[in-house]
PDB file of C-alpha atoms in Angstrom:
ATOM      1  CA  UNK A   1      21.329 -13.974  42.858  1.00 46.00           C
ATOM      2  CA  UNK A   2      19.730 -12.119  45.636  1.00 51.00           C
ATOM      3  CA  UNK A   3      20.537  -8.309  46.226  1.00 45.00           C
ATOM      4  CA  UNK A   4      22.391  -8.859  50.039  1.00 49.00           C
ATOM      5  CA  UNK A   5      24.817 -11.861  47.520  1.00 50.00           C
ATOM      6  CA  UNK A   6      25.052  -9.140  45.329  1.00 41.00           C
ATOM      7  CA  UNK A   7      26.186  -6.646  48.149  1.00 44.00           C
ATOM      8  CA  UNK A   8      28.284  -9.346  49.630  1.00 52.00           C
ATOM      9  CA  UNK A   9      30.214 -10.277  45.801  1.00 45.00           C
ATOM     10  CA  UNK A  10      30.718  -6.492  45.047  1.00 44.00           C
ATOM     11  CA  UNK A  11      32.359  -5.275  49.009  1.00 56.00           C
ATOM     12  CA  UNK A  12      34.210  -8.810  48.452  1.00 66.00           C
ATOM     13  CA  UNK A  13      35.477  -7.620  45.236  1.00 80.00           C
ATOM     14  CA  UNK A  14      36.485  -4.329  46.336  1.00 88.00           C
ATOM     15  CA  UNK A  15      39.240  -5.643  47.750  1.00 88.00           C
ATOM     16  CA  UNK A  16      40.607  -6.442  44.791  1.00 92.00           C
ATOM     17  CA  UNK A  17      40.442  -2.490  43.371  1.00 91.00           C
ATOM     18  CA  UNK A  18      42.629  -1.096  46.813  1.00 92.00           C
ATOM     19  CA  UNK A  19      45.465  -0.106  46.415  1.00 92.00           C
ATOM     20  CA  UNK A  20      47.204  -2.141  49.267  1.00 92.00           C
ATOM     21  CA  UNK A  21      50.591  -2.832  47.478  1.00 95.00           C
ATOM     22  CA  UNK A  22      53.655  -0.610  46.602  1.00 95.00           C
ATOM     23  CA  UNK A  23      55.629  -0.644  43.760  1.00 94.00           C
ATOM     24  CA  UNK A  24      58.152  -2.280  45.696  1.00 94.00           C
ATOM     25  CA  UNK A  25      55.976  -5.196  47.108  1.00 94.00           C
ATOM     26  CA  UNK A  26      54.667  -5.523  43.467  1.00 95.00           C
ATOM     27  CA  UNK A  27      58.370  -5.793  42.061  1.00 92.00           C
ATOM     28  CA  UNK A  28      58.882  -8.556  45.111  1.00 90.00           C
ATOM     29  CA  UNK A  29      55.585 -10.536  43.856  1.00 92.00           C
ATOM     30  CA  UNK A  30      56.657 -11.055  40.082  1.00 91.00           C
ATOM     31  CA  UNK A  31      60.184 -11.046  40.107  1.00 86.00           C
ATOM     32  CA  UNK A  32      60.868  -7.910  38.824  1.00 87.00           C
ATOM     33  CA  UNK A  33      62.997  -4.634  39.561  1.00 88.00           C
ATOM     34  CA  UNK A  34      61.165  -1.893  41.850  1.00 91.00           C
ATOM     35  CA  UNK A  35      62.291   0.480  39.040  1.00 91.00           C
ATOM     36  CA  UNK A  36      60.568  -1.506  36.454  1.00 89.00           C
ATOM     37  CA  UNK A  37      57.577  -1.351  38.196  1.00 92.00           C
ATOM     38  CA  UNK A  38      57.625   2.142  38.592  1.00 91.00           C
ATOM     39  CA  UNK A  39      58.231   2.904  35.172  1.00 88.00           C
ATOM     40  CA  UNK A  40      55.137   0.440  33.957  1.00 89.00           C
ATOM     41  CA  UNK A  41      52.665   2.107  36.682  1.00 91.00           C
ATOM     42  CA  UNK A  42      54.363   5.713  37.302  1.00 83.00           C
ATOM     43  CA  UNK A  43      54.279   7.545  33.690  1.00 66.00           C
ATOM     44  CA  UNK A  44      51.505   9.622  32.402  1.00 70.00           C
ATOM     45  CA  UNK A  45      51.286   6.931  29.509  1.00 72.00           C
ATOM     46  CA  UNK A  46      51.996   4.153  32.192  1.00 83.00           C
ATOM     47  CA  UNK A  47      51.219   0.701  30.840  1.00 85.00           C
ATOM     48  CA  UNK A  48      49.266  -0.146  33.694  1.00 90.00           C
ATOM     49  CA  UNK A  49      47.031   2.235  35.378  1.00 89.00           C
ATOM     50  CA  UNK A  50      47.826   2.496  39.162  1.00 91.00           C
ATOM     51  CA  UNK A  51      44.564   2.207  41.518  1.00 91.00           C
ATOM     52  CA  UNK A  52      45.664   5.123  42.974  1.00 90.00           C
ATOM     53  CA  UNK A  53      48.519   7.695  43.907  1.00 87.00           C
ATOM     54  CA  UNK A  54      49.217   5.954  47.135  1.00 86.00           C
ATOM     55  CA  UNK A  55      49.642   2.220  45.419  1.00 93.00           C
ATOM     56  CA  UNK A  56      48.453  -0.506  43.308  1.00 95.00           C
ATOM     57  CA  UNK A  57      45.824  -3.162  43.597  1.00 95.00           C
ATOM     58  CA  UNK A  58      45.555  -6.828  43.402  1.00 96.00           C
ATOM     59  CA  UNK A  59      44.348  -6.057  39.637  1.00 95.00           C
ATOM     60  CA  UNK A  60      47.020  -3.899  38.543  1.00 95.00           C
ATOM     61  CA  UNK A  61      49.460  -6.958  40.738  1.00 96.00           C
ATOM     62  CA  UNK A  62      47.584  -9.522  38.313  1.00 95.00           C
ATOM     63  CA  UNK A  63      48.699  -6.894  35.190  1.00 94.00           C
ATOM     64  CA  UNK A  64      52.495  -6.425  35.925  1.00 94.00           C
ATOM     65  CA  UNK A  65      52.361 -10.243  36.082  1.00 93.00           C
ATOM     66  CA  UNK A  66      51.304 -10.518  32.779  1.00 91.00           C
ATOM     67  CA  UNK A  67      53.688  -8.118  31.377  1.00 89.00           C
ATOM     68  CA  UNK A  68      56.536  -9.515  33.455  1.00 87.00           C
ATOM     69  CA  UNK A  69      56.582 -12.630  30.801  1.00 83.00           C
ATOM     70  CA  UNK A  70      58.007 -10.424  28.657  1.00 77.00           C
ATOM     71  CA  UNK A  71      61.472  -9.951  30.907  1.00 70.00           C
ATOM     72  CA  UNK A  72      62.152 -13.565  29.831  1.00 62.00           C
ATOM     73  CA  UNK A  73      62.137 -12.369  26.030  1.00 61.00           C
ATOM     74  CA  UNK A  74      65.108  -9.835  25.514  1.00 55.00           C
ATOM     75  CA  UNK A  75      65.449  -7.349  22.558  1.00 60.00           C
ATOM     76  CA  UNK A  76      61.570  -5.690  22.994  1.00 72.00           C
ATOM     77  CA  UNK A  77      61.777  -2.160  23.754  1.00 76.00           C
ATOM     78  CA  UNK A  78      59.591  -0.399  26.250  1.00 77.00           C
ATOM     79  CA  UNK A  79      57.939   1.384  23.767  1.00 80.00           C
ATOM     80  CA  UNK A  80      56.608  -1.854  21.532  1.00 80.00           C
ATOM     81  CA  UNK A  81      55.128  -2.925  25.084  1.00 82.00           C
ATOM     82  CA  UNK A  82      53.433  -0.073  25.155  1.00 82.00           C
ATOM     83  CA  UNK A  83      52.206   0.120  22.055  1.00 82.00           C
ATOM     84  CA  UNK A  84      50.876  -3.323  22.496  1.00 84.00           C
ATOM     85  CA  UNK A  85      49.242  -2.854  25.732  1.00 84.00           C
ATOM     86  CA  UNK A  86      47.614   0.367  24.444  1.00 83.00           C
ATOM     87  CA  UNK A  87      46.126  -1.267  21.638  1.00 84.00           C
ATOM     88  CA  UNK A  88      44.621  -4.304  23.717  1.00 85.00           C
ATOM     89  CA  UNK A  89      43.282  -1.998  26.122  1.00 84.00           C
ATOM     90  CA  UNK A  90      41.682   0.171  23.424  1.00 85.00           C
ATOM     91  CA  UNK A  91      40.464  -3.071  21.423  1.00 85.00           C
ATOM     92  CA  UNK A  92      39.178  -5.018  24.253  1.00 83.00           C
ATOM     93  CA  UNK A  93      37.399  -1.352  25.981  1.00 86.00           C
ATOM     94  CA  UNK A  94      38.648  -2.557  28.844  1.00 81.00           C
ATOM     95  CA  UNK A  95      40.476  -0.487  32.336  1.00 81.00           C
ATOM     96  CA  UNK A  96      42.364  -3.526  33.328  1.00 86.00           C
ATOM     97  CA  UNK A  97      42.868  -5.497  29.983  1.00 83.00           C
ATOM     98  CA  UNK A  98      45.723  -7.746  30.596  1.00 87.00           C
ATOM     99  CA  UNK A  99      43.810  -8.887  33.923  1.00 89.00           C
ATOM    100  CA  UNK A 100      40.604  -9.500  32.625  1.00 86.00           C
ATOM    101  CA  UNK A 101      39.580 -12.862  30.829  1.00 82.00           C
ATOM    102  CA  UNK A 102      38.712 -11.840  28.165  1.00 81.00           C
ATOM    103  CA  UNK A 103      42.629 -11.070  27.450  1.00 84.00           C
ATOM    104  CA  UNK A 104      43.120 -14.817  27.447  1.00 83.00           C
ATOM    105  CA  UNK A 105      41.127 -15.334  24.148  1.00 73.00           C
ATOM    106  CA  UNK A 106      41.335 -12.562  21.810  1.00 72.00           C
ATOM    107  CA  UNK A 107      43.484 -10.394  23.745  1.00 78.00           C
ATOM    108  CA  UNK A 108      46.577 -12.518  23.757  1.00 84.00           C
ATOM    109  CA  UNK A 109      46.612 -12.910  20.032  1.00 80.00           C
ATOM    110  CA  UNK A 110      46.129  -9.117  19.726  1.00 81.00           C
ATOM    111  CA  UNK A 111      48.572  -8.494  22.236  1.00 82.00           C
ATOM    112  CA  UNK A 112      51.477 -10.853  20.591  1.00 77.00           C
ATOM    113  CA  UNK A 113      50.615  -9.625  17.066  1.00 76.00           C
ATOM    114  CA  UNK A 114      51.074  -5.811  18.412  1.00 78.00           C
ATOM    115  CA  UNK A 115      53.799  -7.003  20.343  1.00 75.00           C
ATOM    116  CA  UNK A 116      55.989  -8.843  17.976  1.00 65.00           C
ATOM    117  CA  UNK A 117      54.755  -8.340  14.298  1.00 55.00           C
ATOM    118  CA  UNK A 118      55.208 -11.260  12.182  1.00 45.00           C
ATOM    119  CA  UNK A 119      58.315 -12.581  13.810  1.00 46.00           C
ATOM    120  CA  UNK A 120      56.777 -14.714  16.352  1.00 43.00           C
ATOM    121  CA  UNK A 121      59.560 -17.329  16.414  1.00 39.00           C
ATOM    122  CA  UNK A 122      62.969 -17.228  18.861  1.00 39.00           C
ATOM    123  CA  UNK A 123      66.410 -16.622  17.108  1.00 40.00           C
ATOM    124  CA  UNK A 124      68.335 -20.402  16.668  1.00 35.00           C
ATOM    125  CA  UNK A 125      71.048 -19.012  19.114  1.00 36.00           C
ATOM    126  CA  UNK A 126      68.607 -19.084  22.079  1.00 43.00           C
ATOM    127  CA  UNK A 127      67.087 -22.133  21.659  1.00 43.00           C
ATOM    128  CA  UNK A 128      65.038 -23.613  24.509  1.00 48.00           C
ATOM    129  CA  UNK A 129      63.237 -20.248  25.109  1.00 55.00           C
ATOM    130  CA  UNK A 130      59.528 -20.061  24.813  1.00 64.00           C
ATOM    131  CA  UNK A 131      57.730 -17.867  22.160  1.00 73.00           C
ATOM    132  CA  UNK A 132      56.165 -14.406  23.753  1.00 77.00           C
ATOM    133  CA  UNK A 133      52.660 -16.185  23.374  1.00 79.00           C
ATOM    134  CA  UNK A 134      53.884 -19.352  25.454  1.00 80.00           C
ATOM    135  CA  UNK A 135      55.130 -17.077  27.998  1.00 80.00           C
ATOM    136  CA  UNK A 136      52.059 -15.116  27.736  1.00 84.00           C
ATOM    137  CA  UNK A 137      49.794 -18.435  28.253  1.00 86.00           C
ATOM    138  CA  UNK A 138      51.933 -19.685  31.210  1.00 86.00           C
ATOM    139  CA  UNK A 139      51.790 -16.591  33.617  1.00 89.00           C
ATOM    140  CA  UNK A 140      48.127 -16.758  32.643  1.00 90.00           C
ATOM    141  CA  UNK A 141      47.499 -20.003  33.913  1.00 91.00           C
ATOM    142  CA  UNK A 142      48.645 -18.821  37.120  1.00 93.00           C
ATOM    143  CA  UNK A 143      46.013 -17.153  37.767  1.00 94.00           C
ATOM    144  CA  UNK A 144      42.823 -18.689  39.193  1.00 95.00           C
ATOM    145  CA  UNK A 145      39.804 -17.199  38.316  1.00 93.00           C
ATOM    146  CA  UNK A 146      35.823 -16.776  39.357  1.00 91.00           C
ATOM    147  CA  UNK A 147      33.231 -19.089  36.982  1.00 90.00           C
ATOM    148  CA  UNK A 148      32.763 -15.182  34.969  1.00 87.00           C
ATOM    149  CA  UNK A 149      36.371 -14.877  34.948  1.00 89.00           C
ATOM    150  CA  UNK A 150      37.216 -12.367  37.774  1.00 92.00           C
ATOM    151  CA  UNK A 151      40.722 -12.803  38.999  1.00 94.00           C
ATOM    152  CA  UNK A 152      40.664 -14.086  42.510  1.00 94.00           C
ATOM    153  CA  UNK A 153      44.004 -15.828  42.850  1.00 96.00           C
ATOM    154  CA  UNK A 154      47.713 -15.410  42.148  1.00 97.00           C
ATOM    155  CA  UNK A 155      50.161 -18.256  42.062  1.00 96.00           C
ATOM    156  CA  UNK A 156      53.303 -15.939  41.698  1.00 93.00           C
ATOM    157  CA  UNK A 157      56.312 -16.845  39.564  1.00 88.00           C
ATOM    158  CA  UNK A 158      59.880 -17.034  40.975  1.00 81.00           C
ATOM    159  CA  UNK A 159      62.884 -18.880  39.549  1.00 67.00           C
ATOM    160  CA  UNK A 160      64.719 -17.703  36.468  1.00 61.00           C
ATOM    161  CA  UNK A 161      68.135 -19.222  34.077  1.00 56.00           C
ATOM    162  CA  UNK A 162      68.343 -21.430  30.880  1.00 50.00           C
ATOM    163  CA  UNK A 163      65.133 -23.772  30.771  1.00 54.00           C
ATOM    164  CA  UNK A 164      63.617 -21.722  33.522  1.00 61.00           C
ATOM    165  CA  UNK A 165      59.721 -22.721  32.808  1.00 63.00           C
ATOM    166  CA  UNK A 166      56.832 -21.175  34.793  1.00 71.00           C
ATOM    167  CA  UNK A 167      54.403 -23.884  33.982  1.00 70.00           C
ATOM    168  CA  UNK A 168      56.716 -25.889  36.306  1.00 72.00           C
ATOM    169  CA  UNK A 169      56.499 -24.375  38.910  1.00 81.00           C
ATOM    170  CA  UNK A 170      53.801 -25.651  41.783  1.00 85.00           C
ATOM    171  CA  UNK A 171      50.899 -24.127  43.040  1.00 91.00           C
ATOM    172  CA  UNK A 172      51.523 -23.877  46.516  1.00 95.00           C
ATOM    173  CA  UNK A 173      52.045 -20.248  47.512  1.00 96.00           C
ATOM    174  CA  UNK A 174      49.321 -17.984  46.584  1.00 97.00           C
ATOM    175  CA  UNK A 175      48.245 -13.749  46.596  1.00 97.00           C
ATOM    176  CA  UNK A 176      45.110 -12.989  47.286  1.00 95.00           C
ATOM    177  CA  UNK A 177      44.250  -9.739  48.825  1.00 93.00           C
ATOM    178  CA  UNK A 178      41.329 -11.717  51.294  1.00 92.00           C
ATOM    179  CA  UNK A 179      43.683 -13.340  52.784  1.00 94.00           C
ATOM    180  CA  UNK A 180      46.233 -11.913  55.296  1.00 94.00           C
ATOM    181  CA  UNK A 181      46.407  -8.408  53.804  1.00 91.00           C
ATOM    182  CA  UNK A 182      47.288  -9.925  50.204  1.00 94.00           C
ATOM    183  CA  UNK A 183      50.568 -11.029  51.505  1.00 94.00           C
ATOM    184  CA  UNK A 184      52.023 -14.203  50.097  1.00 96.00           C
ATOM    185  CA  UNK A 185      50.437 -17.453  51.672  1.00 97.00           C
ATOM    186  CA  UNK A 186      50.764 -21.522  51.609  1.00 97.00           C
ATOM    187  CA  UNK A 187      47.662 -22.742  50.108  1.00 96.00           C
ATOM    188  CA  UNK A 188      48.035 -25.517  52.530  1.00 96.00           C
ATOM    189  CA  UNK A 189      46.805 -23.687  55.754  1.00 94.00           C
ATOM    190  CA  UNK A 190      47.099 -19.771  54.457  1.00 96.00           C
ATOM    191  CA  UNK A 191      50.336 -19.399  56.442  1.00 96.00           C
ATOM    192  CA  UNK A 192      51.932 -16.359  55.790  1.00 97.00           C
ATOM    193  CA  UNK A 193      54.877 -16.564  53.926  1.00 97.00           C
ATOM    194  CA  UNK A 194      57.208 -14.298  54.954  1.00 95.00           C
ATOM    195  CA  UNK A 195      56.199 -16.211  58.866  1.00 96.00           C
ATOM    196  CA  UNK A 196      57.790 -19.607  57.481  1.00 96.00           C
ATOM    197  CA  UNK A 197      60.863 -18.004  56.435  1.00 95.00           C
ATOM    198  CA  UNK A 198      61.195 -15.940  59.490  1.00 96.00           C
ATOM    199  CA  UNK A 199      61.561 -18.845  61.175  1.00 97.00           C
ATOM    200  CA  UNK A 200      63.736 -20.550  58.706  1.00 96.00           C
ATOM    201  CA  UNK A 201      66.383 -17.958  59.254  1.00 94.00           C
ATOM    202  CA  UNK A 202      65.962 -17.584  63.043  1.00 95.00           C
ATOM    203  CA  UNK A 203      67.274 -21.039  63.308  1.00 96.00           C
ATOM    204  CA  UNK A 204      64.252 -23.244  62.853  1.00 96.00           C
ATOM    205  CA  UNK A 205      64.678 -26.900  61.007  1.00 96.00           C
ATOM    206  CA  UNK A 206      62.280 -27.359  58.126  1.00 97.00           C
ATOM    207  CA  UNK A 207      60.833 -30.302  59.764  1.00 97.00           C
ATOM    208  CA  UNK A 208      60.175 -28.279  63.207  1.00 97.00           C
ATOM    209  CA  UNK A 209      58.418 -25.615  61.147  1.00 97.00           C
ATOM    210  CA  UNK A 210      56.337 -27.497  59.364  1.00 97.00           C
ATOM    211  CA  UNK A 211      54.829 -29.752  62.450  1.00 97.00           C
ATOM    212  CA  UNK A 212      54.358 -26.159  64.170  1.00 96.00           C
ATOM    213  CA  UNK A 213      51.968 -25.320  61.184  1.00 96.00           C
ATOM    214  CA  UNK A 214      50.977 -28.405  59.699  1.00 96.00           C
ATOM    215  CA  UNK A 215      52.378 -28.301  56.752  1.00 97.00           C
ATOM    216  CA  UNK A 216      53.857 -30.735  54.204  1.00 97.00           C
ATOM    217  CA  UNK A 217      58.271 -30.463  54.593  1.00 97.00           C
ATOM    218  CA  UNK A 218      57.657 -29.414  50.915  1.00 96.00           C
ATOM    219  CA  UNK A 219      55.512 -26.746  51.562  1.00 96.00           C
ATOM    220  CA  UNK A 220      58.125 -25.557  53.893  1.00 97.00           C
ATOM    221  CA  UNK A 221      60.532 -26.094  51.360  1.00 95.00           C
ATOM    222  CA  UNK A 222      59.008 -24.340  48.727  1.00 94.00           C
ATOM    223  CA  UNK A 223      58.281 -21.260  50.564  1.00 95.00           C
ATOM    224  CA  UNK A 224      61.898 -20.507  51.282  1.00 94.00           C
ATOM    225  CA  UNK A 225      62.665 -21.561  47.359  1.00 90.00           C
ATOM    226  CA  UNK A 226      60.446 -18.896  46.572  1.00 90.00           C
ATOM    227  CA  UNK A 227      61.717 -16.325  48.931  1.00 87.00           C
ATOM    228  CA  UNK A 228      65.268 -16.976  47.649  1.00 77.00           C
ATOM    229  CA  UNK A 229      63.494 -16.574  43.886  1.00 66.00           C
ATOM    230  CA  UNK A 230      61.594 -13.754  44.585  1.00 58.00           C
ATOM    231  CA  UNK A 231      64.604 -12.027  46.501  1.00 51.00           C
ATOM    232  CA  UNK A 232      67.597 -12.872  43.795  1.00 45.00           C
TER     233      UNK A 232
END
């Protein structure tokens, strides 16, 4: 690799490390409470370390994503996440553990093992529900990643209830902070988001929105789904 490809992968990869988002639009992204988010990112032992004082990045984005598998396991206390995350992040050396890949080998054993002790199993009376490390695995695979295992790409997760599975979910809205500011986009044509539904609620028919755009009526479809998600 030249030194100007070198130049070009690092300033590209900045973008990643700016803090462009706030806790809110975070909380928005992964389903989550604003208050939750500022609790992870906002404490002086905060489980993930905010890019700066004025927001967070598409990393520490990729991190509360990670963590936010956990919402769908109830009975964990804030401080056993904690714990956990501190010891992956001292085990793995890393400033950005739970985004990194190396979390998805090592890291996810270490971080369920911290997490959960020996019980890894879920109590009879919630059957149906998926161990931490399934949860774990399935937000991970929602993120696409570089050939060394950067994180470039974020299909977020929106939908929640009995059976709710995030490995169901498509991949057709993305985050990635190269592309329109970081706001969410259909991977069809990188329409905005938040643009689709604007429509939608203006008065616009699926169909007529989606031959203004070119997009599939599914596309369409799937954008307001996950507007509705992300919003309930």
């Amino acid at each position: 690799m030249t030194a100007s490809s070198l130049t070009q992968l690092y300033q590209e990869r900045e973008a990643y490390r700016l803090p462009v988002y706030s806790a809110r639009q975070v909380a928005h992204l992964t389903g989550l409470a604003a208050t939750t988010v500022q609790a992870w990112t906002r404490a002086d032992d905060a489980l993930v370390q905010p890019a700066s004082a004025e927001g967070l990045s598409f990393l520490n984005l990729v991190e509360v994503h990670v963590l936010a598998a956990i919402r769908h396991q109830h009975g964990i206390s804030l401080q056993r996440v904690r714990h956990a995350v501190q010891f992956v992040r001292q085990e793995l050396q890393a400033e950005h553990p739970l985004a990194q890949h190396q979390f998805e080998t090592d890291g996810v054993d270490l971080f369920v093992r911290a997490l959960e002790d020996e019980n890894l199993l879920i109590n009879a009376s919630r059957r149906g529900q998926m161990t931490i490390r399934q949860l774990v695995e399935a937000y991970l695979r929602r993120i696409e990643r570089a050939p060394d295992g950067f994180p470039l790409r974020l299909f977020p997760v929106y939908g929640s209830g009995p059976g709710f599975a995030p490995e169901g979910l498509p991949t057709l809205i993305a985050v990635d902070p190269t592309i329109a500011f970081g706001r969410p986009v259909l991977t069809e044509n990188y329409v905005p988001v938040d643009v689709v539904v604007g429509l939608y609620r203006a008065g616009d028919s699926v169909r007529a929105i989606a031959e203004e755009f070119g997009l599939t009526t599914r596309a369409v479809e799937e954008a307001i789904r996950y507007e509705l998600g992300a919003a309930a």
